[in-house]
Amino acid sequence: MPILSLQNISKRFGAVQALSGVSFDVPQGAIYGILGPNGSGKTTLLGIVTDILKADTGSFTLFDKTPTARERRQIGTLLETPNFYHYLSGYKNLEISAAIKQRGKNDIARVLELCGLTARQHAAFKTYSLGMKQRLAIAAVMLGDPDVLILDEPTNGLDPAGIAEVRELIKNLAQAGKTIILASHLLDEVEKVCTHVAILRMGKLLRSGSVDVVISRHDYLELSAADNEALSAALQAYPGCTSAQQNGHLVVAVFSAPPDAAQVNSYLAGKGIWLQHLQLRKKSLEKAFLEITNDPA
């Protein structure tokens, strides 16, 4: 049973089609990234799921049910930075958040421990680092122990240390059994944190599924020989080689599965082609993403 199932969600703002027939499922226990550049529809989609916005067409289910207030109480959301009081301590700020959410104060100690803030709980919020401030925001989301967390750009504006802190926290929460849905425009964040991803461009869903499948980054080979034309022709006949193109003084060979460099070398030697250069490389994440987002299909 998927935690969240979207069916043909569409939303228009005047002349702008923010979302167009978006459908995908979020499995239980996943860290599900909604990836796309600014203006791709990520925040609009999260707004619909959290009942801030209404879809023009389409529907969705939460916990295999049409969402009601009961289902939504099982979701913690962080769509913008909370307005914490800078002169109050982290603990006092969470007391206010608990009162607003009608969650009770008895959960504060637990979420502070989860977010690694117990030692600094009585320090003023203004003394916190950027990462600590964001972890306190996630602690506020965790009040009441929701099963699902929805986070919009959770590392936006953080320094490298803060990004690492928040990433580690998200992983720990997922290991504790939470399902996490996060929107991001950062490829690196999705690769390092997420198990699944949906890629949006201009309101349209391009691909969705596990990160390894959706953002495929098969290894490729760089090769050279005395006769690169003969090398290219031989590689194109190699089982699993999808392309072999000359790039300057090198031939770049792409395969449908990660290639075994030693086997390729042996195969070419059997064809009378002796290599002067052989290097196994991995397609960059940026290149894999651009291939998806620039695909006219």
PDB file of C-alpha atoms in Angstrom:
ATOM      1  CA  MET A   1       0.000   0.000   0.000  1.00  0.00           C
ATOM      2  CA  PRO A   2       1.512   3.366  -0.982  1.00  0.00           C
ATOM      3  CA  ILE A   3       1.498   6.055   1.681  1.00  0.00           C
ATOM      4  CA  LEU A   4       0.570   8.657  -0.939  1.00  0.00           C
ATOM      5  CA  SER A   5      -0.938   7.967  -4.350  1.00  0.00           C
ATOM      6  CA  LEU A   6      -1.450  10.799  -6.846  1.00  0.00           C
ATOM      7  CA  GLN A   7      -3.769  10.358  -9.818  1.00  0.00           C
ATOM      8  CA  ASN A   8      -3.646  12.887 -12.676  1.00  0.00           C
ATOM      9  CA  ILE A   9      -3.219  15.998 -10.530  1.00  0.00           C
ATOM     10  CA  SER A  10      -3.521  19.250 -12.516  1.00  0.00           C
ATOM     11  CA  LYS A  11      -3.457  22.865 -11.359  1.00  0.00           C
ATOM     12  CA  ARG A  12      -3.540  26.132 -13.275  1.00  0.00           C
ATOM     13  CA  PHE A  13      -2.886  29.674 -12.080  1.00  0.00           C
ATOM     14  CA  GLY A  14      -4.299  31.955 -14.774  1.00  0.00           C
ATOM     15  CA  ALA A  15      -2.264  31.388 -17.922  1.00  0.00           C
ATOM     16  CA  VAL A  16       0.288  29.223 -16.096  1.00  0.00           C
ATOM     17  CA  GLN A  17      -0.228  25.449 -16.046  1.00  0.00           C
ATOM     18  CA  ALA A  18       1.524  24.670 -12.761  1.00  0.00           C
ATOM     19  CA  LEU A  19       0.806  20.938 -12.838  1.00  0.00           C
ATOM     20  CA  SER A  20      -0.381  18.770 -15.705  1.00  0.00           C
ATOM     21  CA  GLY A  21      -1.684  15.253 -15.037  1.00  0.00           C
ATOM     22  CA  VAL A  22       0.871  14.247 -12.401  1.00  0.00           C
ATOM     23  CA  SER A  23       0.599  10.672 -11.104  1.00  0.00           C
ATOM     24  CA  PHE A  24       2.954   8.650  -8.910  1.00  0.00           C
ATOM     25  CA  ASP A  25       2.993   6.560  -5.728  1.00  0.00           C
ATOM     26  CA  VAL A  26       5.103   7.070  -2.605  1.00  0.00           C
ATOM     27  CA  PRO A  27       5.900   3.724  -0.938  1.00  0.00           C
ATOM     28  CA  GLN A  28       5.958   3.350   2.827  1.00  0.00           C
ATOM     29  CA  GLY A  29       9.360   4.021   4.399  1.00  0.00           C
ATOM     30  CA  ALA A  30      10.741   5.846   1.356  1.00  0.00           C
ATOM     31  CA  ILE A  31      12.669   9.089   1.247  1.00  0.00           C
ATOM     32  CA  TYR A  32      10.879  10.405  -1.816  1.00  0.00           C
ATOM     33  CA  GLY A  33      12.395  13.386  -3.594  1.00  0.00           C
ATOM     34  CA  ILE A  34      10.340  15.643  -5.828  1.00  0.00           C
ATOM     35  CA  LEU A  35      13.045  17.071  -8.048  1.00  0.00           C
ATOM     36  CA  GLY A  36      12.904  19.954 -10.475  1.00  0.00           C
ATOM     37  CA  PRO A  37      14.045  23.514 -11.091  1.00  0.00           C
ATOM     38  CA  ASN A  38      12.239  26.514  -9.668  1.00  0.00           C
ATOM     39  CA  GLY A  39       8.846  26.828 -11.334  1.00  0.00           C
ATOM     40  CA  SER A  40       8.517  23.110 -12.061  1.00  0.00           C
ATOM     41  CA  GLY A  41       5.498  22.692  -9.767  1.00  0.00           C
ATOM     42  CA  LYS A  42       7.099  21.096  -6.705  1.00  0.00           C
ATOM     43  CA  THR A  43       5.714  23.494  -4.097  1.00  0.00           C
ATOM     44  CA  THR A  44       2.303  23.556  -5.786  1.00  0.00           C
ATOM     45  CA  LEU A  45       2.168  19.771  -5.568  1.00  0.00           C
ATOM     46  CA  LEU A  46       3.063  19.787  -1.877  1.00  0.00           C
ATOM     47  CA  GLY A  47       0.476  22.506  -1.284  1.00  0.00           C
ATOM     48  CA  ILE A  48      -2.221  20.275  -2.785  1.00  0.00           C
ATOM     49  CA  VAL A  49      -1.176  17.252  -0.734  1.00  0.00           C
ATOM     50  CA  THR A  50      -1.242  19.309   2.472  1.00  0.00           C
ATOM     51  CA  ASP A  51      -4.646  20.873   1.639  1.00  0.00           C
ATOM     52  CA  ILE A  52      -3.288  24.402   1.261  1.00  0.00           C
ATOM     53  CA  LEU A  53      -4.316  24.335  -2.417  1.00  0.00           C
ATOM     54  CA  LYS A  54      -7.046  22.503  -4.284  1.00  0.00           C
ATOM     55  CA  ALA A  55      -6.300  20.623  -7.500  1.00  0.00           C
ATOM     56  CA  ASP A  56      -8.308  21.625 -10.555  1.00  0.00           C
ATOM     57  CA  THR A  57      -8.568  17.986 -11.611  1.00  0.00           C
ATOM     58  CA  GLY A  58      -7.312  14.660 -10.317  1.00  0.00           C
ATOM     59  CA  SER A  59      -7.273  13.132  -6.855  1.00  0.00           C
ATOM     60  CA  PHE A  60      -4.977  11.577  -4.306  1.00  0.00           C
ATOM     61  CA  THR A  61      -5.132   9.194  -1.374  1.00  0.00           C
ATOM     62  CA  LEU A  62      -3.276   9.149   1.937  1.00  0.00           C
ATOM     63  CA  PHE A  63      -2.795   5.802   3.679  1.00  0.00           C
ATOM     64  CA  ASP A  64      -5.050   4.303   0.966  1.00  0.00           C
ATOM     65  CA  LYS A  65      -7.937   6.602   1.957  1.00  0.00           C
ATOM     66  CA  THR A  66      -9.458   9.808   0.680  1.00  0.00           C
ATOM     67  CA  PRO A  67      -7.729  12.285   3.025  1.00  0.00           C
ATOM     68  CA  THR A  68      -9.625  13.721   5.961  1.00  0.00           C
ATOM     69  CA  ALA A  69      -8.448  15.676   8.994  1.00  0.00           C
ATOM     70  CA  ARG A  70      -7.610  12.359  10.675  1.00  0.00           C
ATOM     71  CA  GLU A  71      -5.192  11.296   7.916  1.00  0.00           C
ATOM     72  CA  ARG A  72      -3.633  14.754   7.747  1.00  0.00           C
ATOM     73  CA  ARG A  73      -2.845  14.665  11.462  1.00  0.00           C
ATOM     74  CA  GLN A  74      -0.456  11.812  10.657  1.00  0.00           C
ATOM     75  CA  ILE A  75       1.578  14.184   8.470  1.00  0.00           C
ATOM     76  CA  GLY A  76       4.128  16.724   9.649  1.00  0.00           C
ATOM     77  CA  THR A  77       4.839  19.533   7.194  1.00  0.00           C
ATOM     78  CA  LEU A  78       7.626  22.058   6.763  1.00  0.00           C
ATOM     79  CA  LEU A  79       6.742  24.201   3.761  1.00  0.00           C
ATOM     80  CA  GLU A  80       8.467  27.352   4.971  1.00  0.00           C
ATOM     81  CA  THR A  81      10.783  28.296   7.825  1.00  0.00           C
ATOM     82  CA  PRO A  82       8.794  28.624  11.077  1.00  0.00           C
ATOM     83  CA  ASN A  83       8.708  32.021  12.733  1.00  0.00           C
ATOM     84  CA  PHE A  84      10.645  31.119  15.851  1.00  0.00           C
ATOM     85  CA  TYR A  85      11.282  33.783  18.497  1.00  0.00           C
ATOM     86  CA  HIS A  86      14.983  34.627  18.396  1.00  0.00           C
ATOM     87  CA  TYR A  87      15.222  35.615  22.059  1.00  0.00           C
ATOM     88  CA  LEU A  88      13.526  32.427  23.345  1.00  0.00           C
ATOM     89  CA  SER A  89      15.226  29.085  23.810  1.00  0.00           C
ATOM     90  CA  GLY A  90      14.711  26.140  21.522  1.00  0.00           C
ATOM     91  CA  TYR A  91      12.608  24.468  24.194  1.00  0.00           C
ATOM     92  CA  LYS A  92      10.374  27.512  24.679  1.00  0.00           C
ATOM     93  CA  ASN A  93       9.868  27.817  20.933  1.00  0.00           C
ATOM     94  CA  LEU A  94       8.790  24.187  20.773  1.00  0.00           C
ATOM     95  CA  GLU A  95       6.365  24.815  23.648  1.00  0.00           C
ATOM     96  CA  ILE A  96       4.705  27.485  21.510  1.00  0.00           C
ATOM     97  CA  SER A  97       4.663  25.180  18.465  1.00  0.00           C
ATOM     98  CA  ALA A  98       3.130  22.382  20.545  1.00  0.00           C
ATOM     99  CA  ALA A  99       0.407  24.711  21.827  1.00  0.00           C
ATOM    100  CA  ILE A 100      -0.434  25.906  18.302  1.00  0.00           C
ATOM    101  CA  LYS A 101      -0.592  22.320  17.010  1.00  0.00           C
ATOM    102  CA  GLN A 102      -2.429  21.106  20.127  1.00  0.00           C
ATOM    103  CA  ARG A 103       0.190  18.414  20.536  1.00  0.00           C
ATOM    104  CA  GLY A 104       1.038  18.801  24.223  1.00  0.00           C
ATOM    105  CA  LYS A 105       4.403  19.443  25.863  1.00  0.00           C
ATOM    106  CA  ASN A 106       5.205  15.843  26.754  1.00  0.00           C
ATOM    107  CA  ASP A 107       6.667  15.200  23.285  1.00  0.00           C
ATOM    108  CA  ILE A 108       9.233  18.018  23.337  1.00  0.00           C
ATOM    109  CA  ALA A 109      12.029  16.081  25.026  1.00  0.00           C
ATOM    110  CA  ARG A 110      11.687  13.252  22.501  1.00  0.00           C
ATOM    111  CA  VAL A 111      11.904  15.447  19.394  1.00  0.00           C
ATOM    112  CA  LEU A 112      14.816  17.433  20.826  1.00  0.00           C
ATOM    113  CA  GLU A 113      16.708  14.170  21.352  1.00  0.00           C
ATOM    114  CA  LEU A 114      15.835  12.938  17.843  1.00  0.00           C
ATOM    115  CA  CYS A 115      17.121  16.150  16.307  1.00  0.00           C
ATOM    116  CA  GLY A 116      20.293  16.274  18.400  1.00  0.00           C
ATOM    117  CA  LEU A 117      19.373  19.459  20.266  1.00  0.00           C
ATOM    118  CA  THR A 118      18.988  18.269  23.852  1.00  0.00           C
ATOM    119  CA  ALA A 119      22.278  19.821  24.965  1.00  0.00           C
ATOM    120  CA  ARG A 120      21.310  23.214  23.515  1.00  0.00           C
ATOM    121  CA  GLN A 121      17.586  23.151  24.275  1.00  0.00           C
ATOM    122  CA  HIS A 122      17.773  26.045  26.766  1.00  0.00           C
ATOM    123  CA  ALA A 123      20.036  28.261  24.637  1.00  0.00           C
ATOM    124  CA  ALA A 124      18.477  31.193  22.791  1.00  0.00           C
ATOM    125  CA  PHE A 125      17.427  30.445  19.229  1.00  0.00           C
ATOM    126  CA  LYS A 126      19.544  33.356  17.969  1.00  0.00           C
ATOM    127  CA  THR A 127      22.690  31.526  19.132  1.00  0.00           C
ATOM    128  CA  TYR A 128      21.949  28.466  16.988  1.00  0.00           C
ATOM    129  CA  SER A 129      23.872  27.662  13.819  1.00  0.00           C
ATOM    130  CA  LEU A 130      21.959  27.490  10.528  1.00  0.00           C
ATOM    131  CA  GLY A 131      21.871  23.711  10.718  1.00  0.00           C
ATOM    132  CA  MET A 132      20.602  23.772  14.303  1.00  0.00           C
ATOM    133  CA  LYS A 133      17.846  26.214  13.353  1.00  0.00           C
ATOM    134  CA  GLN A 134      16.668  23.911  10.584  1.00  0.00           C
ATOM    135  CA  ARG A 135      16.867  20.886  12.874  1.00  0.00           C
ATOM    136  CA  LEU A 136      14.681  22.750  15.373  1.00  0.00           C
ATOM    137  CA  ALA A 137      12.195  23.391  12.563  1.00  0.00           C
ATOM    138  CA  ILE A 138      12.141  19.650  11.827  1.00  0.00           C
ATOM    139  CA  ALA A 139      11.748  18.974  15.559  1.00  0.00           C
ATOM    140  CA  ALA A 140       8.620  21.148  15.497  1.00  0.00           C
ATOM    141  CA  VAL A 141       7.336  19.092  12.546  1.00  0.00           C
ATOM    142  CA  MET A 142       7.970  15.893  14.539  1.00  0.00           C
ATOM    143  CA  LEU A 143       5.743  16.932  17.448  1.00  0.00           C
ATOM    144  CA  GLY A 144       2.972  14.378  17.822  1.00  0.00           C
ATOM    145  CA  ASP A 145       5.069  11.681  16.111  1.00  0.00           C
ATOM    146  CA  PRO A 146       3.593  11.885  12.566  1.00  0.00           C
ATOM    147  CA  ASP A 147       4.118   8.907  10.261  1.00  0.00           C
ATOM    148  CA  VAL A 148       4.930  11.076   7.234  1.00  0.00           C
ATOM    149  CA  LEU A 149       7.083  14.197   6.932  1.00  0.00           C
ATOM    150  CA  ILE A 150       6.708  16.630   4.025  1.00  0.00           C
ATOM    151  CA  LEU A 151       9.661  18.992   3.664  1.00  0.00           C
ATOM    152  CA  ASP A 152      10.019  21.744   1.064  1.00  0.00           C
ATOM    153  CA  GLU A 153      13.692  22.458   0.236  1.00  0.00           C
ATOM    154  CA  PRO A 154      14.904  21.400   3.717  1.00  0.00           C
ATOM    155  CA  THR A 155      18.557  22.335   3.062  1.00  0.00           C
ATOM    156  CA  ASN A 156      17.895  25.582   1.188  1.00  0.00           C
ATOM    157  CA  GLY A 157      20.160  28.393   2.368  1.00  0.00           C
ATOM    158  CA  LEU A 158      22.294  26.215   4.637  1.00  0.00           C
ATOM    159  CA  ASP A 159      26.063  26.137   4.665  1.00  0.00           C
ATOM    160  CA  PRO A 160      27.822  22.806   3.937  1.00  0.00           C
ATOM    161  CA  ALA A 161      27.910  21.852   7.619  1.00  0.00           C
ATOM    162  CA  GLY A 162      24.215  22.587   8.007  1.00  0.00           C
ATOM    163  CA  ILE A 163      23.363  20.601   4.867  1.00  0.00           C
ATOM    164  CA  ALA A 164      25.263  17.593   6.223  1.00  0.00           C
ATOM    165  CA  GLU A 165      23.449  17.851   9.576  1.00  0.00           C
ATOM    166  CA  VAL A 166      19.994  17.956   7.998  1.00  0.00           C
ATOM    167  CA  ARG A 167      20.793  15.136   5.572  1.00  0.00           C
ATOM    168  CA  GLU A 168      21.915  12.915   8.421  1.00  0.00           C
ATOM    169  CA  LEU A 169      18.785  13.746  10.410  1.00  0.00           C
ATOM    170  CA  ILE A 170      16.531  12.859   7.458  1.00  0.00           C
ATOM    171  CA  LYS A 171      18.303   9.519   7.036  1.00  0.00           C
ATOM    172  CA  ASN A 172      17.949   8.766  10.753  1.00  0.00           C
ATOM    173  CA  LEU A 173      14.235   9.581  10.698  1.00  0.00           C
ATOM    174  CA  ALA A 174      13.738   7.266   7.725  1.00  0.00           C
ATOM    175  CA  GLN A 175      15.605   4.489   9.529  1.00  0.00           C
ATOM    176  CA  ALA A 176      13.216   5.008  12.444  1.00  0.00           C
ATOM    177  CA  GLY A 177      10.319   4.158  10.113  1.00  0.00           C
ATOM    178  CA  LYS A 178       9.168   7.543   8.868  1.00  0.00           C
ATOM    179  CA  THR A 179       8.167   8.158   5.264  1.00  0.00           C
ATOM    180  CA  ILE A 180       9.694  11.414   4.060  1.00  0.00           C
ATOM    181  CA  ILE A 181       8.633  13.432   1.036  1.00  0.00           C
ATOM    182  CA  LEU A 182      10.931  16.310   0.176  1.00  0.00           C
ATOM    183  CA  ALA A 183      11.033  18.823  -2.636  1.00  0.00           C
ATOM    184  CA  SER A 184      14.427  19.914  -3.899  1.00  0.00           C
ATOM    185  CA  HIS A 185      16.128  21.495  -6.889  1.00  0.00           C
ATOM    186  CA  LEU A 186      19.479  20.049  -5.776  1.00  0.00           C
ATOM    187  CA  LEU A 187      20.606  16.937  -7.638  1.00  0.00           C
ATOM    188  CA  ASP A 188      23.257  16.183  -5.064  1.00  0.00           C
ATOM    189  CA  GLU A 189      20.719  16.212  -2.242  1.00  0.00           C
ATOM    190  CA  VAL A 190      18.438  13.752  -4.007  1.00  0.00           C
ATOM    191  CA  GLU A 191      21.270  11.368  -4.844  1.00  0.00           C
ATOM    192  CA  LYS A 192      22.716  11.353  -1.322  1.00  0.00           C
ATOM    193  CA  VAL A 193      19.444  11.211   0.631  1.00  0.00           C
ATOM    194  CA  CYS A 194      16.529   9.888  -1.414  1.00  0.00           C
ATOM    195  CA  THR A 195      15.523   6.320  -2.216  1.00  0.00           C
ATOM    196  CA  HIS A 196      12.909   7.382  -4.792  1.00  0.00           C
ATOM    197  CA  VAL A 197      12.390  10.406  -7.003  1.00  0.00           C
ATOM    198  CA  ALA A 198       9.813  12.098  -9.212  1.00  0.00           C
ATOM    199  CA  ILE A 199      11.262  14.546 -11.739  1.00  0.00           C
ATOM    200  CA  LEU A 200       9.086  17.500 -12.743  1.00  0.00           C
ATOM    201  CA  ARG A 201       9.601  19.991 -15.559  1.00  0.00           C
ATOM    202  CA  MET A 202       7.155  22.827 -16.206  1.00  0.00           C
ATOM    203  CA  GLY A 203       4.427  21.016 -14.288  1.00  0.00           C
ATOM    204  CA  LYS A 204       4.821  17.699 -16.091  1.00  0.00           C
ATOM    205  CA  LEU A 205       6.093  14.471 -14.592  1.00  0.00           C
ATOM    206  CA  LEU A 206       9.054  13.216 -16.613  1.00  0.00           C
ATOM    207  CA  ARG A 207       9.945  10.106 -14.637  1.00  0.00           C
ATOM    208  CA  SER A 208       9.330   8.530 -11.238  1.00  0.00           C
ATOM    209  CA  GLY A 209      10.604   5.509  -9.340  1.00  0.00           C
ATOM    210  CA  SER A 210      13.724   4.451  -7.457  1.00  0.00           C
ATOM    211  CA  VAL A 211      16.657   6.850  -7.762  1.00  0.00           C
ATOM    212  CA  ASP A 212      18.990   4.209  -9.227  1.00  0.00           C
ATOM    213  CA  VAL A 213      16.524   3.448 -12.027  1.00  0.00           C
ATOM    214  CA  VAL A 214      15.236   6.953 -12.778  1.00  0.00           C
ATOM    215  CA  ILE A 215      18.603   8.703 -12.749  1.00  0.00           C
ATOM    216  CA  SER A 216      20.567   5.961 -14.451  1.00  0.00           C
ATOM    217  CA  ARG A 217      24.317   6.574 -14.468  1.00  0.00           C
ATOM    218  CA  HIS A 218      25.877   3.560 -16.146  1.00  0.00           C
ATOM    219  CA  ASP A 219      29.642   3.471 -16.324  1.00  0.00           C
ATOM    220  CA  TYR A 220      31.224   4.158 -19.701  1.00  0.00           C
ATOM    221  CA  LEU A 221      34.640   3.607 -21.223  1.00  0.00           C
ATOM    222  CA  GLU A 222      37.123   6.003 -22.757  1.00  0.00           C
ATOM    223  CA  LEU A 223      39.420   4.210 -25.199  1.00  0.00           C
ATOM    224  CA  SER A 224      41.963   4.941 -27.910  1.00  0.00           C
ATOM    225  CA  ALA A 225      43.948   2.891 -30.417  1.00  0.00           C
ATOM    226  CA  ALA A 226      46.105   3.494 -33.463  1.00  0.00           C
ATOM    227  CA  ASP A 227      42.940   3.351 -35.603  1.00  0.00           C
ATOM    228  CA  ASN A 228      40.019   4.849 -33.698  1.00  0.00           C
ATOM    229  CA  GLU A 229      37.616   4.294 -36.608  1.00  0.00           C
ATOM    230  CA  ALA A 230      38.259   0.549 -36.484  1.00  0.00           C
ATOM    231  CA  LEU A 231      37.989   0.723 -32.696  1.00  0.00           C
ATOM    232  CA  SER A 232      34.564   2.405 -32.898  1.00  0.00           C
ATOM    233  CA  ALA A 233      33.313  -0.157 -35.423  1.00  0.00           C
ATOM    234  CA  ALA A 234      34.491  -3.067 -33.268  1.00  0.00           C
ATOM    235  CA  LEU A 235      32.895  -1.627 -30.135  1.00  0.00           C
ATOM    236  CA  GLN A 236      29.551  -1.144 -31.853  1.00  0.00           C
ATOM    237  CA  ALA A 237      29.488  -4.897 -32.455  1.00  0.00           C
ATOM    238  CA  TYR A 238      30.288  -5.652 -28.797  1.00  0.00           C
ATOM    239  CA  PRO A 239      27.288  -7.142 -26.883  1.00  0.00           C
ATOM    240  CA  GLY A 240      25.636  -4.466 -24.725  1.00  0.00           C
ATOM    241  CA  CYS A 241      27.422  -1.513 -26.317  1.00  0.00           C
ATOM    242  CA  THR A 242      24.771   1.074 -27.197  1.00  0.00           C
ATOM    243  CA  SER A 243      27.084   3.631 -28.790  1.00  0.00           C
ATOM    244  CA  ALA A 244      30.761   4.204 -29.592  1.00  0.00           C
ATOM    245  CA  GLN A 245      31.602   7.696 -30.781  1.00  0.00           C
ATOM    246  CA  GLN A 246      34.870   9.480 -31.400  1.00  0.00           C
ATOM    247  CA  ASN A 247      35.482  12.475 -29.157  1.00  0.00           C
ATOM    248  CA  GLY A 248      38.757  14.101 -30.073  1.00  0.00           C
ATOM    249  CA  HIS A 249      41.530  11.544 -29.772  1.00  0.00           C
ATOM    250  CA  LEU A 250      39.334   9.222 -27.693  1.00  0.00           C
ATOM    251  CA  VAL A 251      36.403   6.895 -28.336  1.00  0.00           C
ATOM    252  CA  VAL A 252      33.582   7.050 -25.770  1.00  0.00           C
ATOM    253  CA  ALA A 253      31.679   3.763 -25.472  1.00  0.00           C
ATOM    254  CA  VAL A 254      28.355   3.579 -23.610  1.00  0.00           C
ATOM    255  CA  PHE A 255      26.814   0.296 -22.477  1.00  0.00           C
ATOM    256  CA  SER A 256      23.375  -0.893 -21.397  1.00  0.00           C
ATOM    257  CA  ALA A 257      24.954  -2.307 -18.211  1.00  0.00           C
ATOM    258  CA  PRO A 258      28.203  -1.518 -16.373  1.00  0.00           C
ATOM    259  CA  PRO A 259      31.017  -2.801 -18.627  1.00  0.00           C
ATOM    260  CA  ASP A 260      33.856  -5.109 -17.630  1.00  0.00           C
ATOM    261  CA  ALA A 261      36.939  -3.253 -18.869  1.00  0.00           C
ATOM    262  CA  ALA A 262      39.087  -6.394 -18.899  1.00  0.00           C
ATOM    263  CA  GLN A 263      36.562  -8.280 -21.040  1.00  0.00           C
ATOM    264  CA  VAL A 264      36.298  -5.378 -23.479  1.00  0.00           C
ATOM    265  CA  ASN A 265      40.091  -5.221 -23.738  1.00  0.00           C
ATOM    266  CA  SER A 266      40.282  -8.969 -24.393  1.00  0.00           C
ATOM    267  CA  TYR A 267      37.519  -8.757 -27.011  1.00  0.00           C
ATOM    268  CA  LEU A 268      39.305  -5.963 -28.868  1.00  0.00           C
ATOM    269  CA  ALA A 269      42.621  -7.776 -28.737  1.00  0.00           C
ATOM    270  CA  GLY A 270      40.888 -10.745 -30.355  1.00  0.00           C
ATOM    271  CA  LYS A 271      39.907  -8.367 -33.162  1.00  0.00           C
ATOM    272  CA  GLY A 272      43.525  -7.285 -33.576  1.00  0.00           C
ATOM    273  CA  ILE A 273      42.936  -3.881 -31.934  1.00  0.00           C
ATOM    274  CA  TRP A 274      45.513  -3.000 -29.278  1.00  0.00           C
ATOM    275  CA  LEU A 275      44.497  -0.240 -26.920  1.00  0.00           C
ATOM    276  CA  GLN A 276      46.676   2.744 -26.098  1.00  0.00           C
ATOM    277  CA  HIS A 277      44.210   4.071 -23.535  1.00  0.00           C
ATOM    278  CA  LEU A 278      41.400   2.476 -21.484  1.00  0.00           C
ATOM    279  CA  GLN A 279      39.627   4.323 -18.671  1.00  0.00           C
ATOM    280  CA  LEU A 280      36.410   3.376 -16.860  1.00  0.00           C
ATOM    281  CA  ARG A 281      34.319   6.435 -15.997  1.00  0.00           C
ATOM    282  CA  LYS A 282      30.876   7.214 -14.545  1.00  0.00           C
ATOM    283  CA  LYS A 283      28.385   9.562 -16.142  1.00  0.00           C
ATOM    284  CA  SER A 284      27.993  12.682 -14.009  1.00  0.00           C
ATOM    285  CA  LEU A 285      24.731  13.158 -12.140  1.00  0.00           C
ATOM    286  CA  GLU A 286      24.254  16.476 -13.917  1.00  0.00           C
ATOM    287  CA  LYS A 287      24.601  14.853 -17.335  1.00  0.00           C
ATOM    288  CA  ALA A 288      22.131  12.098 -16.438  1.00  0.00           C
ATOM    289  CA  PHE A 289      19.626  14.681 -15.199  1.00  0.00           C
ATOM    290  CA  LEU A 290      20.031  16.889 -18.254  1.00  0.00           C
ATOM    291  CA  GLU A 291      19.424  13.909 -20.523  1.00  0.00           C
ATOM    292  CA  ILE A 292      16.097  13.391 -18.752  1.00  0.00           C
ATOM    293  CA  THR A 293      14.973  17.013 -18.604  1.00  0.00           C
ATOM    294  CA  ASN A 294      16.038  17.796 -22.173  1.00  0.00           C
ATOM    295  CA  ASP A 295      14.349  14.732 -23.632  1.00  0.00           C
ATOM    296  CA  PRO A 296      11.543  16.091 -25.848  1.00  0.00           C
ATOM    297  CA  ALA A 297       9.451  13.006 -25.027  1.00  0.00           C
TER     298      ALA A 297
END
